Amino acid sequence: MKNEILNVSQSSIAQALAADYFCIYYVDVETDRFIEYSASDEYRQLGLPQSGDDLITFARNSFEALVHTDDQEMFLDTFTKENIIRNLDRHGIFTMTFRMMFQGTPVYVHLKMTRMIEKEARHVVIGISSVDEQMKARRAFDDVHHASITYSRVAQALAGDYFSIYAVDPDTDHFIEYSADHEYEKLGVEKEGDDFFETSRRNMSRLIYEEDRDRFMGTFFKEKIMSILERDGRFTMKYRLMFGDDPVYVSMKATLLEDEHGRHLIIGTNNIDAQMKREQEYQKKMAEARTSARNDFLANMSHDIRTPMNAIIGYANIARDNIHDSDAVMNAIERIGSSSHFLLSLINDILDISKIESGRMTLNAAPCDLNALFRRIEDITALQAKDKSLQITYDRSTLRHAFVIADELRIEQILINIISNAIKYPPAGKTVDLICEEQGETDMGKIRYRFIVRDTGIGISEDYLPHIFESFTREENTLTNRVQGSGLGLAITTRVVELMGGTIEVQSRPGEGSVFTVVLDLAPAEAVQAETGETEQIDLSGRKILLAEDNMINAEIAAMVLKQNGMTVTHVMNGREAVDTLRMDQSYDAVLMDIQMPLMNGYEAARAIRSCAAEYYQNIPVIAMSANAYDEDVRECLKAGMNAHIAKPFSPDELLSLLHQWIRRNDMSGRRGAE
Ligand code: ADP
């Protein structure tokens, strides 16, 4: 046995190492016998046996004489056969640091056990070296710089979350590893040193995942980190480390702490691999869902747009082919008209839904009169019901507070959508009731209103009911299929109700009918001035209009309407020409201004007109006529100095009444100015 051990001990590695160790033992794994290979004089004085059986038991038995009292408990817990074997099996190495007593003086020692297999014999080599100086230096460093941090509960608590924690003195760059888990230890990085950033960069150049290397190297240098820390107090960076074959996501956090001992840089790194993988998985799913929702949306939209387009193009062809048959032409034109209206409402719905979905829909809350709003809704729906031979009733007898702050147009949209369905889906002869109930004051000082739309129509199946508020869904049955619709109305309705902080509910029984209930809490307002309702005779004959429009068809339609009503029209193709024309001729009564035009757009042209000195240019009505029909587009027009906005496609009546209103207003102020 001795020979065998001596054979091994001849190895040059062992010899070279011997000088660094107090003592080196060999243990034969088969027999548990141990033999001392080398020992310093100091160590010899401890009087320990140079060979024997079962070194572990021997050491445990003599712990009271060998180990500093404060470390004895830890020693007995750690220096057990099971623990040592487990570590050797798992990592090939077992290490521990404790204070050993040398003639009454504690000395920090580092005990290291490694397995060796040589010439079929299996040995464990045990070396004990002094780490007293390092430990004392570390303690001194701790005491001076980090006493408060090292032992603080925070640091202790954090240590469990981080696989490595370093403390760095930012002035000297001296660093110490506070804690490191075993996986990290295996990477073989320094535990202490004098040049933290250089050391880290050197280690990282071999340990970091290739794809993250440049980013890390481009960031992780002292000046940069310190300047970020000085500005933000913290610095974080995510990258992938190669613990094994696969990259693992880690997150490094650096914090600058300042206390009475000075500044400390604490750098902790934790494993965020599972979290990153979950996040990536989630992002991937979301992206897939978005793509499929977008594809569905586009598919639905193009299908729904093609249907009325098909009618428009089809009937235009029929009209052309039957141009001498005035009944056929009239019928075709009526169908083109109704399909176009449906197409327009579809486009408005699509714009609404995409606006809602991107979070860009806002409410324009203003004082409004619910009675006036209801009168309008009643007028529209009474006509629809009459066409369909349905009986419709209205009840707003409980309404006491009719003046509220609300977005009137959106409330109208909600109710018209629901009532139109209640009229659209039931067959002739059924009934529809619209009830508006005032339910009293809420805790927030608002008034609660309940709007109920009840029909005795076809009802909604149990299967479809849960999906009724989803976009582009419609109940698949022969009754609904006969009715034109896109499945967007109720989707928009619910979102608008939600935007107003209200609720919407539906109850329905197939064959019996449906009840939709919307509850809104609205803030009461002072009475608002009702519109006079006085309609003035519109006469615009002889007026001179400047029309700026780059699209020939749109220009032709507008010019036709204007000319048919006795006006003269000058058509220009862009904003630049509009401004030049007005500069030369101050006899125009109004400008109709498209927005998107080449050379100079409508906004720029309006600003240029208003910036001309003469009073004429401040007062001439400029009305935007644009397909950009969002609220923000309208605001933008007014901001550019225009008087009003009319959305394309426009109704001739609307255009005429707007022109009339502004030209008359300008006439009157001109007259006042002249008096
Ligand atoms: P659209 O009417 O354009 O199809 P909506 O979103 O307004 O879209 O309605 C979705 C679906 O809900 C309709 O297609 C219809 O199947 C069903 N629905 C809505 N209101 C009623 C009602 N009052 N009676 C029967 N079915 C209804």
XYZ file of C-alpha atoms and ligand atoms in Angstrom:
702
model
C 0.000 0.000 0.000
C 2.700 2.391 0.950
C 4.479 1.702 -2.308
C 1.408 2.367 -4.286
C 0.935 5.637 -2.576
C 4.554 6.503 -3.021
C 4.245 5.805 -6.706
C 1.505 8.284 -6.931
C 3.297 10.755 -4.782
C 6.096 10.883 -7.260
C 3.892 12.845 -9.590
C 5.327 16.216 -10.296
C 1.989 17.909 -9.787
C 1.868 16.778 -6.199
C 5.374 17.929 -5.582
C 4.763 21.317 -7.030
C 1.656 21.741 -4.971
C 3.132 20.473 -1.724
C 4.821 23.773 -1.001
C 1.494 25.597 -0.945
C -0.087 23.252 1.539
C 0.290 22.769 5.286
C -0.203 19.130 4.670
C -1.254 16.662 2.029
C -2.883 13.315 2.731
C -3.674 10.418 0.482
C -6.608 8.210 1.241
C -7.082 4.833 -0.373
C -10.727 4.677 -1.293
C -10.965 0.890 -1.006
C -9.488 0.543 2.449
C -10.050 4.029 3.888
C -6.423 4.097 5.033
C -4.705 7.462 4.951
C -1.118 8.522 4.838
C 0.456 11.940 5.144
C 2.467 12.848 2.068
C 3.858 16.121 3.293
C 3.393 18.405 6.273
C 4.870 21.695 7.378
C 6.620 21.986 10.750
C 3.817 24.054 12.091
C 1.391 21.350 11.153
C 3.518 18.590 12.607
C 3.381 20.386 15.951
C -0.317 19.630 16.111
C 0.814 16.073 16.785
C -1.615 14.421 14.417
C -0.959 10.841 13.256
C 0.909 10.466 9.945
C -1.156 7.516 8.883
C -4.127 5.566 10.077
C -7.660 4.376 9.275
C -10.641 6.561 8.482
C -9.410 10.130 8.410
C -12.912 11.617 8.399
C -13.951 9.969 11.644
C -10.602 10.843 13.155
C -10.991 14.524 12.225
C -14.548 14.652 13.499
C -13.492 13.115 16.778
C -10.739 15.647 17.281
C -12.673 18.708 16.118
C -12.655 20.363 19.535
C -8.880 20.577 19.570
C -8.505 21.355 15.853
C -11.293 23.801 14.934
C -12.062 27.305 16.207
C -15.124 27.269 18.471
C -17.130 29.535 16.164
C -16.588 27.205 13.215
C -17.134 23.895 15.001
C -20.812 23.603 14.235
C -20.271 24.367 10.576
C -17.356 21.919 10.503
C -19.428 19.057 11.897
C -22.285 19.829 9.515
C -20.084 19.971 6.454
C -17.307 17.513 7.100
C -19.459 14.394 6.920
C -18.823 11.306 4.872
C -22.102 11.656 2.931
C -21.513 15.278 2.087
C -17.954 14.696 0.994
C -18.871 11.708 -1.154
C -21.818 13.543 -2.658
C -19.622 16.465 -3.654
C -16.885 14.252 -4.983
C -19.386 12.258 -7.015
C -21.131 15.284 -8.370
C -18.323 17.756 -8.895
C -15.132 15.764 -8.429
C -14.069 18.131 -5.687
C -14.949 19.002 -2.086
C -13.779 22.229 -0.478
C -14.340 24.036 2.783
C -12.852 26.988 4.622
C -12.643 27.164 8.420
C -10.359 28.349 11.184
C -7.911 25.767 12.486
C -6.273 26.231 15.856
C -2.451 26.338 15.778
C -1.217 26.585 19.346
C -4.148 28.644 20.447
C -4.150 30.859 17.363
C -6.912 30.539 14.795
C -5.729 30.388 11.185
C -8.056 30.372 8.206
C -7.454 27.228 6.212
C -8.841 25.940 2.967
C -9.377 22.201 2.775
C -9.616 20.661 -0.646
C -10.302 17.036 -1.570
C -9.998 15.707 -5.100
C -10.196 12.260 -6.609
C -7.273 10.742 -8.408
C -7.233 7.574 -10.377
C -3.807 6.338 -11.182
C -2.715 2.872 -12.213
C -6.119 1.458 -11.343
C -5.767 2.583 -7.751
C -8.321 5.104 -6.540
C -7.235 7.753 -4.102
C -8.544 10.887 -2.613
C -5.971 13.620 -2.117
C -6.595 16.015 0.720
C -4.719 19.284 0.926
C -4.994 21.926 3.599
C -3.579 25.332 2.845
C -3.548 28.576 4.745
C -5.837 31.281 3.442
C -5.348 33.345 6.533
C -3.956 36.390 4.805
C -6.631 36.526 2.180
C -9.354 36.014 4.745
C -7.954 38.633 7.055
C -7.607 41.027 4.179
C -11.145 40.253 3.183
C -12.404 40.792 6.696
C -10.510 44.040 6.885
C -11.983 45.068 3.582
C -15.405 44.070 4.830
C -14.936 45.957 8.024
C -13.768 49.102 6.383
C -15.927 49.155 3.319
C -18.757 46.785 3.610
C -19.478 45.923 7.188
C -22.912 47.356 6.881
C -23.637 45.606 3.646
C -22.045 42.221 4.179
C -24.013 41.372 7.193
C -27.105 43.258 6.369
C -30.207 41.202 6.008
C -30.659 42.558 2.507
C -27.360 41.151 1.290
C -28.090 37.837 2.938
C -31.527 37.635 1.474
C -30.265 38.590 -1.959
C -27.426 36.130 -1.941
C -29.928 33.318 -2.406
C -31.331 34.886 -5.546
C -28.019 35.601 -7.227
C -25.568 33.002 -8.362
C -22.787 35.472 -7.840
C -22.381 38.691 -5.904
C -19.311 40.881 -6.032
C -18.415 43.929 -4.020
C -16.125 46.351 -5.768
C -14.385 49.400 -4.433
C -14.989 51.811 -7.314
C -11.957 53.891 -6.383
C -9.371 51.108 -6.331
C -11.181 48.507 -8.492
C -10.459 45.956 -5.782
C -13.130 43.272 -5.723
C -14.293 40.432 -3.556
C -16.781 37.710 -4.283
C -19.429 37.709 -1.563
C -21.237 34.662 -2.651
C -21.235 32.248 -5.536
C -23.178 29.097 -6.142
C -21.558 25.897 -7.176
C -22.406 26.132 -10.871
C -20.749 29.502 -10.988
C -17.721 28.327 -9.031
C -17.141 25.723 -11.682
C -16.627 28.440 -14.286
C -13.338 29.125 -12.539
C -13.521 32.873 -12.087
C -11.409 34.803 -9.600
C -12.795 35.355 -6.140
C -10.770 38.416 -5.425
C -8.536 40.793 -7.317
C -7.471 44.305 -8.033
C -8.972 45.007 -11.395
C -12.626 44.145 -11.457
C -13.565 45.390 -14.893
C -10.514 43.970 -16.667
C -10.916 40.645 -14.886
C -14.608 40.458 -15.751
C -13.976 41.320 -19.390
C -11.296 38.654 -19.594
C -13.550 36.036 -18.031
C -16.555 37.030 -20.085
C -14.667 36.828 -23.342
C -14.579 33.082 -22.803
C -17.828 32.553 -20.875
C -20.396 34.696 -22.637
C -22.555 33.404 -25.471
C -21.012 34.430 -28.763
C -23.985 36.481 -29.969
C -23.942 38.641 -26.835
C -20.192 39.119 -26.661
C -19.857 42.320 -28.685
C -22.700 43.985 -26.868
C -21.217 43.068 -23.502
C -17.730 44.176 -24.453
C -19.073 47.412 -25.866
C -20.779 48.240 -22.600
C -18.955 46.652 -19.741
C -16.107 48.997 -19.028
C -15.588 51.126 -16.017
C -16.193 54.616 -17.391
C -19.453 53.619 -19.024
C -20.879 51.634 -16.108
C -19.870 54.273 -13.603
C -21.409 57.072 -15.622
C -24.685 55.139 -15.916
C -24.581 54.369 -12.202
C -23.887 57.931 -11.288
C -26.816 59.059 -13.383
C -29.391 56.346 -12.582
C -28.044 54.718 -9.415
C -28.332 51.311 -11.065
C -27.317 49.401 -14.151
C -28.766 46.182 -15.513
C -27.809 44.047 -18.427
C -29.136 40.780 -19.792
C -26.957 38.338 -21.643
C -26.397 34.635 -22.074
C -23.699 32.712 -20.247
C -22.306 29.352 -21.214
C -22.547 27.275 -18.037
C -22.571 24.154 -20.136
C -23.343 23.516 -23.777
C -26.397 25.739 -23.966
C -26.569 29.475 -23.393
C -28.407 30.479 -20.217
C -30.043 33.897 -19.827
C -28.714 35.839 -16.869
C -29.330 39.322 -15.620
C -26.581 41.383 -14.074
C -27.496 44.199 -11.751
C -25.035 46.766 -10.506
C -25.879 49.246 -7.786
C -23.861 52.028 -6.338
C -24.212 52.316 -2.592
C -22.921 55.122 -0.532
C -22.546 55.121 3.248
C -20.238 56.508 5.879
C -17.481 54.167 4.692
C -17.589 55.480 1.148
C -18.899 54.157 -2.137
C -19.416 50.509 -2.979
C -20.348 48.900 -6.187
C -22.403 45.753 -5.683
C -22.781 43.487 -8.683
C -25.157 40.550 -8.564
C -26.057 38.188 -11.357
C -29.061 35.900 -11.395
C -30.400 33.234 -13.643
C -33.451 34.421 -15.602
C -33.443 31.646 -18.142
C -36.830 30.158 -17.293
C -38.418 33.588 -17.138
C -36.889 34.660 -20.480
C -37.979 31.445 -22.156
C -41.522 31.932 -20.827
C -41.504 35.538 -22.019
C -40.217 34.532 -25.463
C -42.835 31.832 -25.710
C -45.521 34.348 -24.740
C -44.262 36.919 -27.246
C -44.225 34.300 -29.950
C -47.784 33.273 -29.171
C -48.897 36.896 -29.103
C -47.224 37.576 -32.450
C -48.906 34.516 -33.936
C -52.244 35.582 -32.511
C -51.771 39.096 -33.881
C -50.872 37.787 -37.315
C -53.814 35.454 -37.416
C -56.166 38.173 -36.106
C -54.835 40.558 -38.751
C -55.235 37.945 -41.466
C -58.770 37.157 -40.315
C -59.518 40.851 -40.158
C -58.211 41.492 -43.665
C -59.987 38.449 -45.044
C -63.269 39.475 -43.413
C -62.870 43.052 -44.463
C -62.080 42.359 -48.064
C -64.971 39.911 -48.248
C -67.342 42.428 -46.709
C -66.163 45.237 -48.958
C -66.340 43.137 -52.091
C -69.971 42.257 -51.513
C -71.401 45.808 -51.889
C -68.694 46.649 -54.462
C -69.951 43.755 -56.538
C -73.464 45.217 -56.419
C -72.223 48.695 -57.334
C -70.157 47.539 -60.309
C -72.792 45.019 -61.372
C -75.632 47.552 -61.360
C -73.470 50.173 -63.102
C -73.006 47.654 -65.930
C -76.724 46.861 -65.974
C -77.546 50.577 -66.179
C -75.111 51.077 -69.068
C -76.440 48.068 -70.974
C -80.044 49.215 -70.481
C -79.519 52.906 -70.859
C -82.790 53.414 -72.801
C -84.889 51.490 -70.267
C -85.478 54.195 -67.707
C -87.090 51.846 -65.134
C -84.109 49.487 -65.229
C -81.701 52.421 -64.978
C -83.625 53.892 -62.051
C -83.677 50.546 -60.257
C -79.938 50.096 -60.857
C -79.187 53.590 -59.554
C -81.212 52.983 -56.401
C -79.333 49.776 -55.723
C -76.012 51.468 -56.397
C -77.071 54.131 -53.893
C -78.047 51.670 -51.145
C -74.956 49.481 -51.656
C -72.775 52.581 -51.524
C -74.357 53.638 -48.265
C -73.814 50.213 -46.826
C -70.199 50.308 -48.018
C -69.706 53.678 -46.381
C -71.149 52.539 -43.061
C -68.964 49.445 -43.261
C -65.876 51.560 -43.812
C -66.849 53.781 -40.896
C -67.304 50.715 -38.715
C -63.945 49.312 -39.775
C -62.299 52.629 -38.970
C -64.060 52.695 -35.613
C -63.059 49.177 -34.688
C -59.436 49.678 -35.681
C -59.405 52.931 -33.775
C -60.825 51.209 -30.707
C -58.416 48.330 -31.008
C -55.393 50.566 -31.239
C -56.648 52.516 -28.209
C -57.060 55.718 -30.199
C -60.766 56.197 -29.744
C -61.478 59.109 -27.459
C -64.730 60.577 -26.258
C -65.801 64.127 -26.906
C -67.725 64.848 -23.755
C -69.816 68.004 -23.894
C -73.119 69.221 -22.463
C -75.968 67.486 -24.219
C -79.735 67.269 -24.045
C -80.924 63.666 -23.842
C -84.431 64.682 -24.866
C -83.159 66.219 -28.083
C -80.943 63.185 -28.671
C -83.909 60.882 -28.193
C -86.092 62.883 -30.514
C -83.445 62.435 -33.189
C -83.153 58.703 -32.542
C -86.921 58.376 -32.586
C -87.170 60.170 -35.926
C -84.584 57.917 -37.556
C -85.848 54.632 -36.111
C -89.538 55.374 -36.596
C -88.872 55.617 -40.332
C -86.860 52.376 -40.356
C -89.617 50.567 -38.416
C -92.303 51.904 -40.731
C -90.440 50.624 -43.794
C -90.252 47.219 -42.146
C -93.926 47.256 -40.945
C -92.886 46.881 -37.314
C -94.513 48.574 -34.410
C -92.100 50.668 -32.376
C -92.775 52.382 -29.037
C -90.701 54.845 -27.045
C -90.804 55.518 -23.330
C -88.754 58.155 -21.601
C -91.327 59.123 -18.991
C -88.928 58.656 -16.062
C -86.346 61.019 -17.541
C -86.035 63.986 -15.145
C -82.462 65.088 -15.744
C -82.116 65.441 -19.460
C -79.004 67.629 -19.441
C -75.788 65.674 -19.043
C -72.133 65.777 -19.999
C -71.600 63.078 -22.594
C -70.409 62.255 -26.061
C -73.764 62.643 -27.752
C -72.738 61.115 -31.076
C -71.386 57.992 -29.403
C -74.560 57.496 -27.344
C -76.516 57.866 -30.549
C -74.218 55.315 -32.219
C -74.765 52.809 -29.376
C -78.532 53.081 -29.417
C -78.939 53.264 -33.190
C -76.808 50.116 -33.589
C -78.948 48.150 -31.142
C -82.284 49.478 -32.364
C -81.336 48.958 -36.014
C -80.686 45.293 -35.256
C -83.990 45.044 -33.405
C -85.669 46.390 -36.527
C -83.444 44.611 -39.043
C -83.668 41.023 -37.784
C -87.307 40.464 -36.725
C -89.810 39.786 -39.479
C -92.647 42.219 -40.233
C -95.403 42.520 -37.644
C -93.182 42.238 -34.571
C -92.692 44.927 -31.946
C -89.742 46.939 -30.732
C -89.642 49.029 -27.536
C -87.059 51.624 -26.629
C -87.118 52.565 -22.970
C -84.925 55.143 -21.292
C -85.051 54.933 -17.493
C -83.494 57.333 -15.067
C -82.418 55.309 -12.046
C -81.170 57.911 -9.603
C -77.907 59.336 -8.427
C -74.743 57.236 -8.012
C -72.158 57.588 -5.221
C -69.987 59.522 -7.614
C -72.577 62.237 -8.100
C -73.558 61.008 -11.534
C -76.967 59.946 -12.745
C -77.573 56.388 -13.779
C -79.528 55.823 -16.985
C -80.746 52.478 -18.230
C -81.537 52.105 -21.905
C -83.538 49.037 -22.857
C -84.169 47.856 -26.406
C -86.640 45.001 -26.534
C -87.838 43.155 -29.601
C -90.181 40.218 -30.130
C -88.192 38.983 -33.117
C -86.225 35.867 -33.998
C -84.046 35.853 -30.871
C -80.478 34.613 -30.638
C -79.373 31.019 -30.156
C -77.685 29.909 -26.937
C -74.575 28.909 -28.880
C -74.117 32.257 -30.540
C -75.093 34.467 -27.607
C -71.655 34.380 -25.868
C -70.026 35.547 -29.130
C -72.457 38.270 -30.032
C -70.100 41.104 -29.052
C -67.104 39.774 -31.021
C -66.012 41.496 -34.250
C -67.077 40.035 -37.580
C -69.298 37.380 -36.031
C -72.861 36.838 -37.164
C -75.316 34.145 -36.327
C -75.335 31.594 -39.108
C -78.936 30.962 -40.032
C -81.146 31.542 -42.977
C -82.950 34.432 -41.298
C -79.859 36.494 -40.513
C -78.141 35.548 -43.734
C -80.860 37.364 -45.600
C -80.102 40.575 -43.714
C -77.139 42.726 -44.702
C -74.536 43.144 -41.957
C -70.856 42.849 -41.141
C -70.926 41.672 -37.538
C -69.125 44.818 -36.424
C -71.995 46.863 -35.010
C -72.259 45.222 -31.592
C -68.476 44.846 -31.275
C -68.167 48.615 -31.653
C -71.174 49.219 -29.432
C -69.752 47.261 -26.478
C -66.332 48.905 -26.754
C -67.871 52.360 -26.842
C -70.048 51.490 -23.843
C -66.937 50.283 -22.007
C -65.079 53.435 -22.968
C -67.896 55.374 -21.307
C -67.544 53.227 -18.179
C -70.934 51.617 -18.733
C -72.228 48.081 -19.149
C -74.127 46.236 -21.847
C -76.078 43.023 -21.472
C -78.236 40.880 -23.673
C -80.916 38.336 -22.905
C -82.525 36.384 -25.659
C -84.604 33.365 -26.475
C -84.757 31.959 -29.991
C -88.154 32.586 -31.488
C -89.224 34.906 -28.690
C -87.007 37.944 -28.989
C -84.120 39.801 -27.391
C -83.547 42.465 -24.761
C -80.412 44.617 -24.851
C -79.721 46.708 -21.749
C -77.148 49.469 -21.594
C -76.374 51.233 -18.320
C -74.468 54.522 -18.362
C -73.582 56.850 -15.514
C -73.538 60.404 -16.813
C -72.602 63.633 -15.087
C -75.463 66.121 -14.861
C -75.046 69.439 -16.658
C -76.649 72.847 -16.740
C -79.414 73.208 -19.285
C -78.046 73.612 -22.790
C -79.494 75.968 -25.346
C -81.663 74.007 -27.711
C -81.089 74.688 -31.369
C -83.721 76.967 -32.834
C -84.561 74.457 -35.495
C -85.458 77.352 -37.779
C -84.514 76.365 -41.282
C -83.412 79.072 -43.582
C -83.948 79.089 -47.281
C -80.622 78.286 -48.916
C -79.836 80.452 -51.879
C -76.289 80.449 -53.132
C -76.868 81.448 -56.731
C -74.311 83.835 -58.144
C -71.710 82.942 -55.499
C -68.134 82.362 -56.639
C -66.401 79.290 -55.199
C -62.748 78.314 -55.444
C -62.414 74.537 -55.425
C -58.971 73.047 -54.675
C -59.037 69.329 -55.419
C -56.471 67.103 -57.123
C -58.813 64.200 -57.836
C -60.712 64.805 -61.062
C -63.757 62.698 -60.224
C -64.188 64.308 -56.808
C -63.709 67.739 -58.364
C -66.310 66.994 -61.006
C -68.883 65.828 -58.442
C -68.375 68.883 -56.241
C -68.393 71.286 -59.203
C -71.595 69.727 -60.493
C -73.406 70.198 -57.161
C -72.197 73.806 -56.930
C -73.097 74.689 -60.518
C -76.512 73.063 -60.260
C -77.194 75.416 -57.389
C -76.262 78.484 -59.387
C -72.696 79.019 -58.264
C -69.639 79.612 -60.433
C -66.670 77.392 -59.770
C -62.935 77.787 -60.387
C -61.160 74.481 -60.066
C -57.454 74.347 -59.129
C -55.318 71.216 -58.634
C -53.360 71.999 -55.493
C -52.920 74.315 -52.516
C -50.255 76.416 -54.223
C -52.604 77.280 -57.122
C -55.408 78.023 -54.671
C -53.274 80.552 -52.789
C -52.031 82.156 -56.044
C -55.576 82.403 -57.439
C -56.864 84.113 -54.294
C -53.935 86.516 -54.234
C -54.898 87.759 -57.693
C -58.627 87.780 -57.251
C -60.460 88.822 -54.106
C -63.945 88.181 -55.456
C -64.375 84.596 -54.248
C -67.063 83.944 -51.635
C -65.578 80.732 -50.236
C -62.888 78.091 -50.709
C -63.524 74.348 -50.676
C -60.200 72.787 -49.780
C -59.099 69.203 -50.187
C -56.390 68.215 -47.680
C -54.069 65.751 -49.373
C -52.822 67.514 -52.502
C -49.461 67.670 -54.269
C -47.116 70.688 -54.004
C -49.000 72.270 -51.132
C -51.556 70.478 -48.982
C -54.780 71.934 -47.651
C -53.413 72.775 -44.192
C -50.465 74.713 -45.640
C -52.684 76.480 -48.126
C -55.133 77.530 -45.372
C -52.255 78.880 -43.279
C -50.849 80.755 -46.281
C -54.244 82.321 -47.005
C -54.752 83.400 -43.384
C -51.270 84.895 -43.269
C -52.018 87.385 -46.042
C -52.395 90.864 -44.640
C -55.668 92.058 -46.155
C -58.807 91.517 -44.085
C -60.409 89.617 -46.960
C -57.993 86.728 -46.377
C -58.789 86.560 -42.670
C -62.507 86.308 -43.292
C -63.086 84.287 -46.439
C -64.725 80.970 -45.446
C -62.361 78.060 -46.046
C -64.063 74.695 -45.721
C -62.049 71.494 -45.684
C -63.442 68.737 -47.846
C -61.525 65.668 -46.973
C -61.568 61.911 -46.671
C -59.560 62.249 -43.462
C -62.576 62.166 -41.236
C -61.286 61.497 -37.718
C -61.901 64.009 -34.949
C -58.212 64.823 -34.896
C -58.311 65.591 -38.649
C -61.155 68.002 -38.059
C -59.228 69.671 -35.213
C -56.149 69.928 -37.417
C -58.199 71.743 -40.083
C -59.566 74.238 -37.581
C -56.076 74.777 -36.208
C -54.804 75.583 -39.698
C -57.371 78.378 -39.844
C -60.198 76.722 -41.735
C -63.788 77.359 -40.671
C -65.312 73.921 -41.017
C -64.796 70.389 -42.246
C -66.957 68.176 -44.397
C -66.117 64.501 -44.773
C -66.014 62.767 -48.131
C -68.250 61.278 -49.360
C -70.466 64.259 -48.608
C -74.150 64.681 -49.095
C -75.013 67.630 -51.389
C -77.421 69.038 -48.786
C -74.769 69.012 -46.129
C -72.302 70.791 -48.425
C -74.840 73.424 -49.419
C -75.951 74.116 -45.884
C -72.368 74.480 -44.650
C -71.478 76.841 -47.490
C -74.632 78.836 -46.878
C -73.965 79.090 -43.147
C -70.379 80.351 -43.529
C -70.922 82.630 -46.499
C -73.879 84.243 -44.741
C -71.880 84.666 -41.539
C -69.075 86.289 -43.506
C -71.547 88.567 -45.295
C -73.018 89.683 -41.992
C -69.710 90.389 -40.311
C -68.584 92.226 -43.467
C -71.707 94.343 -43.323
C -71.170 95.026 -39.625
C -67.558 95.912 -40.364
C -68.683 98.330 -43.091
C -71.240 100.096 -40.884
P -74.507 42.913 -38.053
O -75.885 43.295 -37.701
O -73.805 43.897 -38.909
O -74.386 41.528 -38.554
P -73.959 43.159 -35.191
O -72.640 43.133 -34.497
O -74.795 44.354 -35.039
O -73.619 42.883 -36.706
O -74.763 41.903 -34.733
C -74.135 40.648 -34.693
C -75.137 39.517 -34.903
O -75.960 39.404 -33.751
C -76.092 39.716 -36.048
O -75.511 39.307 -37.267
C -77.254 38.820 -35.637
O -76.943 37.499 -35.954
C -77.262 38.947 -34.126
N -78.237 39.929 -33.625
C -77.978 41.168 -33.171
N -79.098 41.780 -32.738
C -80.095 40.911 -32.922
C -81.500 40.931 -32.654
N -82.111 42.001 -32.111
N -82.214 39.821 -32.972
C -81.619 38.749 -33.502
N -80.302 38.650 -33.764
C -79.546 39.705 -33.484
